[in-house]
PDB file of C-alpha atoms in Angstrom:
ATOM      1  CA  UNK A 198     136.717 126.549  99.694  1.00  0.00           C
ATOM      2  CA  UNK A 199     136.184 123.421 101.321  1.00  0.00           C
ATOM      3  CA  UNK A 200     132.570 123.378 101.627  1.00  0.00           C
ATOM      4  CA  UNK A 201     132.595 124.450  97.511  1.00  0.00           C
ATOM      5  CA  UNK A 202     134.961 121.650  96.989  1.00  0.00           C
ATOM      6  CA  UNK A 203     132.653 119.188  98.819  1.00  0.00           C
ATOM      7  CA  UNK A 204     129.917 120.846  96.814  1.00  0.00           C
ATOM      8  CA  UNK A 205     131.375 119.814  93.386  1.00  0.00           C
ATOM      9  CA  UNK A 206     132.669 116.592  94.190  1.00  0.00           C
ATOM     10  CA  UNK A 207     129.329 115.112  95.375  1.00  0.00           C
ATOM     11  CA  UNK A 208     127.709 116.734  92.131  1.00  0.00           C
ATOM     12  CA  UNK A 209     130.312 114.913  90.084  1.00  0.00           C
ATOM     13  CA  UNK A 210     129.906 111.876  92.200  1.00  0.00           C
ATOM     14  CA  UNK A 211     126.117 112.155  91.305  1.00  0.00           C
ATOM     15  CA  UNK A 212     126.940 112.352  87.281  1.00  0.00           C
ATOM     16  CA  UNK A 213     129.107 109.382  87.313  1.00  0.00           C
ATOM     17  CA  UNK A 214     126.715 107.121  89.252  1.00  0.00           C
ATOM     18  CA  UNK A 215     123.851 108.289  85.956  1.00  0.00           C
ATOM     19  CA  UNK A 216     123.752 105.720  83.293  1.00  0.00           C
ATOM     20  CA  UNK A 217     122.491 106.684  79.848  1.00  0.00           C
ATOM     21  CA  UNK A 218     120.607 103.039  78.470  1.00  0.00           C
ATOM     22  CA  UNK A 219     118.652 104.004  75.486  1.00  0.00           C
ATOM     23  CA  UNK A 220     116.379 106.757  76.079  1.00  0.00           C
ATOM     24  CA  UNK A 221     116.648 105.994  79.621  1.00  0.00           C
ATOM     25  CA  UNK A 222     118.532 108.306  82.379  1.00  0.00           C
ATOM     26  CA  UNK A 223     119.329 105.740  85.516  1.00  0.00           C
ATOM     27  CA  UNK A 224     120.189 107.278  88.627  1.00  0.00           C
ATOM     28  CA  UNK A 225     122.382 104.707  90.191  1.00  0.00           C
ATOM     29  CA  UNK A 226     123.979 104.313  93.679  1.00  0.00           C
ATOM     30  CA  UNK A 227     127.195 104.494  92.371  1.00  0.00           C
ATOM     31  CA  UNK A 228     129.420 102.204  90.145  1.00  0.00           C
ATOM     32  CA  UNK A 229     131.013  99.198  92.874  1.00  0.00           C
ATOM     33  CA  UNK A 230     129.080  97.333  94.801  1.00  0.00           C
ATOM     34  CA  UNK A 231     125.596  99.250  94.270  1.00  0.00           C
ATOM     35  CA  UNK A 232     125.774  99.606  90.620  1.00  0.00           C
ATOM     36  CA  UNK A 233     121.822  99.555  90.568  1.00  0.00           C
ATOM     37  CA  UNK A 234     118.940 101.476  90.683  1.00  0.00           C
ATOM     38  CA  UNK A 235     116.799 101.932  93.897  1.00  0.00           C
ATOM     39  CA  UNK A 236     114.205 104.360  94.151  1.00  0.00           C
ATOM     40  CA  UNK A 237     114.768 104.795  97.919  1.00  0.00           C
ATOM     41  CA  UNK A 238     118.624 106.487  96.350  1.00  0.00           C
ATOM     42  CA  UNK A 239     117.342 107.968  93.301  1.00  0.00           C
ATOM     43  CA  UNK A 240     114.419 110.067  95.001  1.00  0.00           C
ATOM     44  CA  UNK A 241     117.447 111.653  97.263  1.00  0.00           C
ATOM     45  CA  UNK A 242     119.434 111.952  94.636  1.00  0.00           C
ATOM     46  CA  UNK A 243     116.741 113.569  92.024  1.00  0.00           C
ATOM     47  CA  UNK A 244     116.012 116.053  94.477  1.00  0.00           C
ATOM     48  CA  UNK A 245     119.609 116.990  94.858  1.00  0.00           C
ATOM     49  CA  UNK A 246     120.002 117.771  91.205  1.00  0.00           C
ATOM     50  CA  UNK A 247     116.570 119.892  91.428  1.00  0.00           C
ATOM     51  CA  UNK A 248     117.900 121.743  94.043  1.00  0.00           C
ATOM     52  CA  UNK A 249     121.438 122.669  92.602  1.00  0.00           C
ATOM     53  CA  UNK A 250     119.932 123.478  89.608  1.00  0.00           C
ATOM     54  CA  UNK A 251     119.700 120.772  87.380  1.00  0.00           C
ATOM     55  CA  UNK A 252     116.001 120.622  86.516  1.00  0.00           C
ATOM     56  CA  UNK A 253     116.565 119.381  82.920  1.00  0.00           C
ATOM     57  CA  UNK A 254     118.775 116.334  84.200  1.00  0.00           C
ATOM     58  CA  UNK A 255     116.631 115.960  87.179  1.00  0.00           C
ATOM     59  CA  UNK A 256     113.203 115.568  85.097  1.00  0.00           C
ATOM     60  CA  UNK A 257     114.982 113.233  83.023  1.00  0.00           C
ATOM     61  CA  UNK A 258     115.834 110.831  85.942  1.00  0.00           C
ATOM     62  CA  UNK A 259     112.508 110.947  87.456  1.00  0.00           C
ATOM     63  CA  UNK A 260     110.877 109.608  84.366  1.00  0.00           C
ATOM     64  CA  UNK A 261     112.858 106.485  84.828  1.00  0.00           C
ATOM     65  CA  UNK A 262     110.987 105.867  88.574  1.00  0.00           C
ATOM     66  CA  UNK A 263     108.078 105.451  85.663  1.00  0.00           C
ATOM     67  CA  UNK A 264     109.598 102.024  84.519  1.00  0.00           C
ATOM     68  CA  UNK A 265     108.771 100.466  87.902  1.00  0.00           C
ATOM     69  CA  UNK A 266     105.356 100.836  87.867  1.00  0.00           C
ATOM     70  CA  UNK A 267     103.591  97.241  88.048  1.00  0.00           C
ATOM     71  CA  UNK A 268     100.529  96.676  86.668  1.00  0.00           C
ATOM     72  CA  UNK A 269      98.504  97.401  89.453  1.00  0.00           C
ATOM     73  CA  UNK A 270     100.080 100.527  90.716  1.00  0.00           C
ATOM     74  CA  UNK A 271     102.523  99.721  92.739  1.00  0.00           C
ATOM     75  CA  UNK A 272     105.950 101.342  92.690  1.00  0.00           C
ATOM     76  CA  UNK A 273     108.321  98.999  93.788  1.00  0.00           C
ATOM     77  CA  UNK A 274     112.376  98.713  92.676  1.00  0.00           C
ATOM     78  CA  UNK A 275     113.265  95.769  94.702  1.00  0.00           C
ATOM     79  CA  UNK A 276     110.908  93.433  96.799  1.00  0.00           C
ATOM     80  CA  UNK A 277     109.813  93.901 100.291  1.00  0.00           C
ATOM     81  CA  UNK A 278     110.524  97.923  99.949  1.00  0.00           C
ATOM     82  CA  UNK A 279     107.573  99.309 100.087  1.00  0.00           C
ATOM     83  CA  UNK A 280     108.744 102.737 101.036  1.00  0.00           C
ATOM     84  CA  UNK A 281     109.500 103.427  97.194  1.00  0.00           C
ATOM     85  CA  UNK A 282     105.659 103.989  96.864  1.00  0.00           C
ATOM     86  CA  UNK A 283     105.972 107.424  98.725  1.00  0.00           C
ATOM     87  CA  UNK A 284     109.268 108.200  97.505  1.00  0.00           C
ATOM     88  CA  UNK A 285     108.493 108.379  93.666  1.00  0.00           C
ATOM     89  CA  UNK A 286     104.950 110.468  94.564  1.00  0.00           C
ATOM     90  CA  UNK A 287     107.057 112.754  96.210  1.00  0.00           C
ATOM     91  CA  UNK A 288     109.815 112.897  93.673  1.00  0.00           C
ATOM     92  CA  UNK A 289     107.657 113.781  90.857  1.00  0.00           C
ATOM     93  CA  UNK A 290     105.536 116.198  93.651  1.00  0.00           C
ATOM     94  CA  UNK A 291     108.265 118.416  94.703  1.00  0.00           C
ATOM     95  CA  UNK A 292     110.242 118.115  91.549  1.00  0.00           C
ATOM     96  CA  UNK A 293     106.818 120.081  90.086  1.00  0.00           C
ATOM     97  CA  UNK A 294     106.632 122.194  93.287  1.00  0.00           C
ATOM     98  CA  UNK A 295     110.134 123.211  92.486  1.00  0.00           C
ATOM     99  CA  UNK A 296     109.563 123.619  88.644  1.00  0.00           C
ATOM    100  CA  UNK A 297     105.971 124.243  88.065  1.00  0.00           C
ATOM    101  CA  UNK A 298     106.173 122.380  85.222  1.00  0.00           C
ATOM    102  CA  UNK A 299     102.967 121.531  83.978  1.00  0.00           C
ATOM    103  CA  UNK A 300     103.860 119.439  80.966  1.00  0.00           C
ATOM    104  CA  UNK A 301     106.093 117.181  83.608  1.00  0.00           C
ATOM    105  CA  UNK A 302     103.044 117.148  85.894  1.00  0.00           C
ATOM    106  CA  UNK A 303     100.764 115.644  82.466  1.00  0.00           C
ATOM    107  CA  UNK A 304     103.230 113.419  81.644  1.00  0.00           C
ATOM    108  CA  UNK A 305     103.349 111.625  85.197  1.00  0.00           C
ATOM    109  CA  UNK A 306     100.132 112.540  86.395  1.00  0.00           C
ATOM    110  CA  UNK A 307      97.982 108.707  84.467  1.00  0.00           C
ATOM    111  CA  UNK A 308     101.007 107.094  86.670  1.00  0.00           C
ATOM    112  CA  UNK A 309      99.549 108.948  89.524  1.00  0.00           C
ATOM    113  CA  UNK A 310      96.105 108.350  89.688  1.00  0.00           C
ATOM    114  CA  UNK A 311      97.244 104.676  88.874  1.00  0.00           C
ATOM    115  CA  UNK A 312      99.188 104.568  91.924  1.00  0.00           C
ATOM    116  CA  UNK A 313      96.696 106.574  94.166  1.00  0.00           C
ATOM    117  CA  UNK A 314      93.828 104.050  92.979  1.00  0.00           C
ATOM    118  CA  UNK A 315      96.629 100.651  94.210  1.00  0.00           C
ATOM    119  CA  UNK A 316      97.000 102.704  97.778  1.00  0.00           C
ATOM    120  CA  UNK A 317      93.390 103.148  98.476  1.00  0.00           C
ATOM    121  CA  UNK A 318      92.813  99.403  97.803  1.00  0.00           C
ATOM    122  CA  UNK A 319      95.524  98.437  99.732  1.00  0.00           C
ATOM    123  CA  UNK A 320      94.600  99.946 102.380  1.00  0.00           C
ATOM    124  CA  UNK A 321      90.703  99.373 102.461  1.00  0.00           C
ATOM    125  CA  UNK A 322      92.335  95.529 102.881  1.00  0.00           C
ATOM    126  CA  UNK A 323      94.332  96.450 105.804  1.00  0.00           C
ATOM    127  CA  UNK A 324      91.698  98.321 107.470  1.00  0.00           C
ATOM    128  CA  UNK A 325      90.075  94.677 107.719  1.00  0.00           C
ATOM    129  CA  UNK A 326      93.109  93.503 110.347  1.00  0.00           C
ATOM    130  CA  UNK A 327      92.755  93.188 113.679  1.00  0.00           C
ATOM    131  CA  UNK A 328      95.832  95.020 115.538  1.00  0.00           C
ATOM    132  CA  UNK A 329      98.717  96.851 114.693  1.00  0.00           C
ATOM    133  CA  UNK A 330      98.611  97.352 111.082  1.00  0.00           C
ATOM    134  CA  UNK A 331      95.129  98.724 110.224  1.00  0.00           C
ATOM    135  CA  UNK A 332      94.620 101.387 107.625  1.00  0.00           C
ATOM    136  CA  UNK A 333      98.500 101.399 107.205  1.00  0.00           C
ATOM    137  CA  UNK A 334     100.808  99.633 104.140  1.00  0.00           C
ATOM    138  CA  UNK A 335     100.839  95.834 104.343  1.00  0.00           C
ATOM    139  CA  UNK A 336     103.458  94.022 106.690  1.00  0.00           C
ATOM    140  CA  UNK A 337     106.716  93.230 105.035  1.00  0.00           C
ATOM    141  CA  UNK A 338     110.032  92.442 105.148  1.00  0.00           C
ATOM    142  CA  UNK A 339     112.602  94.530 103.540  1.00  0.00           C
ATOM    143  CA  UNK A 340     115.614  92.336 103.522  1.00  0.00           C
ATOM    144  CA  UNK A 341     117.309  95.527 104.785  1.00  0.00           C
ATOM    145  CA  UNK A 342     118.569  97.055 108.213  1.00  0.00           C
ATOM    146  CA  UNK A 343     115.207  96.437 109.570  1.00  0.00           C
ATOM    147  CA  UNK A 344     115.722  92.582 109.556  1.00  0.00           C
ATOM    148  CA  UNK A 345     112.263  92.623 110.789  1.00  0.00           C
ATOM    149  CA  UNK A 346     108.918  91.644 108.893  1.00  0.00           C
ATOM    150  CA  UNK A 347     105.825  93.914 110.149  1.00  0.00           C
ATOM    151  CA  UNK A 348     104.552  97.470 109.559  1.00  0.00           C
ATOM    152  CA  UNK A 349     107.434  99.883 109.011  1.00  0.00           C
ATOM    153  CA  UNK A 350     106.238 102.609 109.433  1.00  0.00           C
ATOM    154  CA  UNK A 351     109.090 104.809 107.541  1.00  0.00           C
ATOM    155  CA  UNK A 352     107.338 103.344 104.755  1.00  0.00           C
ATOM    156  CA  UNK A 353     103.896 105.246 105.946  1.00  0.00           C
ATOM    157  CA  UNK A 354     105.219 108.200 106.688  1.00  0.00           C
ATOM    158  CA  UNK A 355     106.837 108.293 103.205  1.00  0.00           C
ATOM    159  CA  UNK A 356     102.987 106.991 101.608  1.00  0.00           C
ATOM    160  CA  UNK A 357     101.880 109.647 103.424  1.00  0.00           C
ATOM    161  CA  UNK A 358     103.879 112.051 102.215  1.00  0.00           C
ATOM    162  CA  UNK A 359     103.077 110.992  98.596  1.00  0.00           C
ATOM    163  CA  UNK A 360      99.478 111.498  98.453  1.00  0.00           C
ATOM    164  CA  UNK A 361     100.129 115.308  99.679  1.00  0.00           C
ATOM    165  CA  UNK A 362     102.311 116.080  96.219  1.00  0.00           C
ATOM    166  CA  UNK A 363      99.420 113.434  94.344  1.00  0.00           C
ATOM    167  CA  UNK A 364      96.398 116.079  96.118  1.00  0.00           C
ATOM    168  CA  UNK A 365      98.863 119.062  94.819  1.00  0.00           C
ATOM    169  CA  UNK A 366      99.397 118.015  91.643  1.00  0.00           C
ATOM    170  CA  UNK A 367      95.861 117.218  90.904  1.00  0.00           C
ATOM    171  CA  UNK A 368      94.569 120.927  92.136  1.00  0.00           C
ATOM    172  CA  UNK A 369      97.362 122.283  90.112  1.00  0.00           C
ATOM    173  CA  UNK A 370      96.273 120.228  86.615  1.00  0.00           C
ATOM    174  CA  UNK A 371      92.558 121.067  87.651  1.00  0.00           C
ATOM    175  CA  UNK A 372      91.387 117.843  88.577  1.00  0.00           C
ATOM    176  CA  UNK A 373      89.173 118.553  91.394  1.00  0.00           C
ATOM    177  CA  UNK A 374      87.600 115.576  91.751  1.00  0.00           C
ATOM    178  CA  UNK A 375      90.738 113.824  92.486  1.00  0.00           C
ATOM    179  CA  UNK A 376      91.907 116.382  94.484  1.00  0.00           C
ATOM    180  CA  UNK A 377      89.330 116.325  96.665  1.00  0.00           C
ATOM    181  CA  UNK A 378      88.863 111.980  97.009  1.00  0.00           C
ATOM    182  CA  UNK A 379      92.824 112.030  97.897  1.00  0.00           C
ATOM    183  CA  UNK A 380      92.806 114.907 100.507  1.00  0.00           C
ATOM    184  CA  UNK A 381      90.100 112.943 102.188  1.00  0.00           C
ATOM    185  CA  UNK A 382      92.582 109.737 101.874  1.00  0.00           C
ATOM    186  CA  UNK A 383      95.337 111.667 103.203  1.00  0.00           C
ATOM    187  CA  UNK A 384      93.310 112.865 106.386  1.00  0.00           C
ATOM    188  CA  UNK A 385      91.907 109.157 107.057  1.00  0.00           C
ATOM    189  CA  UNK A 386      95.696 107.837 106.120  1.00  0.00           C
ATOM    190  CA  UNK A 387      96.829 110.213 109.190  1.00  0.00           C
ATOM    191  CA  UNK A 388      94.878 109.352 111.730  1.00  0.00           C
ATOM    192  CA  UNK A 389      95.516 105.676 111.212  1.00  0.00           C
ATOM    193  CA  UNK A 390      99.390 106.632 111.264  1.00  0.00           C
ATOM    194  CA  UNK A 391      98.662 108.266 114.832  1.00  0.00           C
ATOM    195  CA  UNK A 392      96.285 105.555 116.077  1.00  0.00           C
ATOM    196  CA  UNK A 393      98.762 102.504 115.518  1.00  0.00           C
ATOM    197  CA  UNK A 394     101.229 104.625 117.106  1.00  0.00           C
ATOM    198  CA  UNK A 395      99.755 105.683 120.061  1.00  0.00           C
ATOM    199  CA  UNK A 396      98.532 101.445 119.997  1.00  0.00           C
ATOM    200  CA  UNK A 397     102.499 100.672 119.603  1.00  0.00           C
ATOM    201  CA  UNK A 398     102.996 102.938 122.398  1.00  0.00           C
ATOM    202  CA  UNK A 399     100.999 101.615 124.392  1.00  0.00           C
ATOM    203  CA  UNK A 400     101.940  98.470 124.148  1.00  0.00           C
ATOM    204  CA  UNK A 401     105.608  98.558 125.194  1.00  0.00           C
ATOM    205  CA  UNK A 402     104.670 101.453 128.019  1.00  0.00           C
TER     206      UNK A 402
END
């Protein structure tokens, strides 16, 4: 009963942190002192829905990561976090994994290949450093627990894990080409992941 109880009351909490605005479904922190949206908390929380069964509210929540798109690809919800690049790849990737909804997967899939085009320039810059920091996400500070500006590499791993559901989604959809160009960025974006850490290790061994 307890584990149940602990169930429901952390699906409630979930519903009563949502905000209807418009056509828009916000999946907030909760309603005190983060009474905003953060793409970090809504991927968690999106996939929690998914997985207890809430597909149709869970879709509907994801689409909102859309409004946070910039201009040139980036997916950012507050400055500085760069980890919310991953995180909305692989909300939309294993809500379709999940679902196997294709007409989800058409509907986010332009926001996709917009975001996969930003990463590959970003980090054809970053391969140009000298260091710590080459072929990985640009050096910033988060404002966060980190208190640190540099390469976090949470928000790598995260990247990373993004352009797996981006090389899914584009087999599934049939776009080969894609496929194919983003596998190839995912095994490059690994071994860069595993070279700065073996560097880091290294260096404080």
């Amino acid at each position: 009963k307890k584990v149940v109880d602990t169930y429901r009351a952390n699906l409630v909490y979930l519903f009563i942190a949502r905000e209807k605005r418009g056509e828009d479904y916000i999946q907030k922190v909760n309603k005190f002192q983060y009474d905003a949206f953060w793409i970090r908390d809504g991927a968690f929380m999106v996939r929690a829905l998914d997985v207890w069964g809430f597909p149709f509210e869970a879709e509907r929540s994801a689409l909102y990561f859309l409004k946070h798109q910039r201009p040139d690809g980036l997916f950012l919800s507050q400055e500085g976090q760069l980890d919310a690049w991953g995180q909305t790849l692989w909300t939309f990737g294993q809500h379709f994994r999940l679902t196997g909804d294709l007409i989800f997967a058409r509907k986010v899939y332009p926001a996709v290949r917009k975001a996969m085009e930003w990463l590959i320039r970003t980090r054809e810059q970053t391969k140009q450093e000298t260091g710590l920091g080459r072929g990985l996400l640009p050096a910033t500070h988060p404002h966060d627990n980190e208190n640190a500006y540099g390469h976090i590499i949470g928000n790598d791993f995260w990247a990373y894990q993004g352009v797996i559901e981006a090389v899914n989604m584009a087999r599934a959809l049939g776009y080969e080409e894609d496929a194919r160009r983003w596998e190839e960025e995912a095994i490059d974006y690994r071994e860069s992941i595993f070279e700065n850490l073996k560097e880091a290790s290294r260096r404080i061994n």
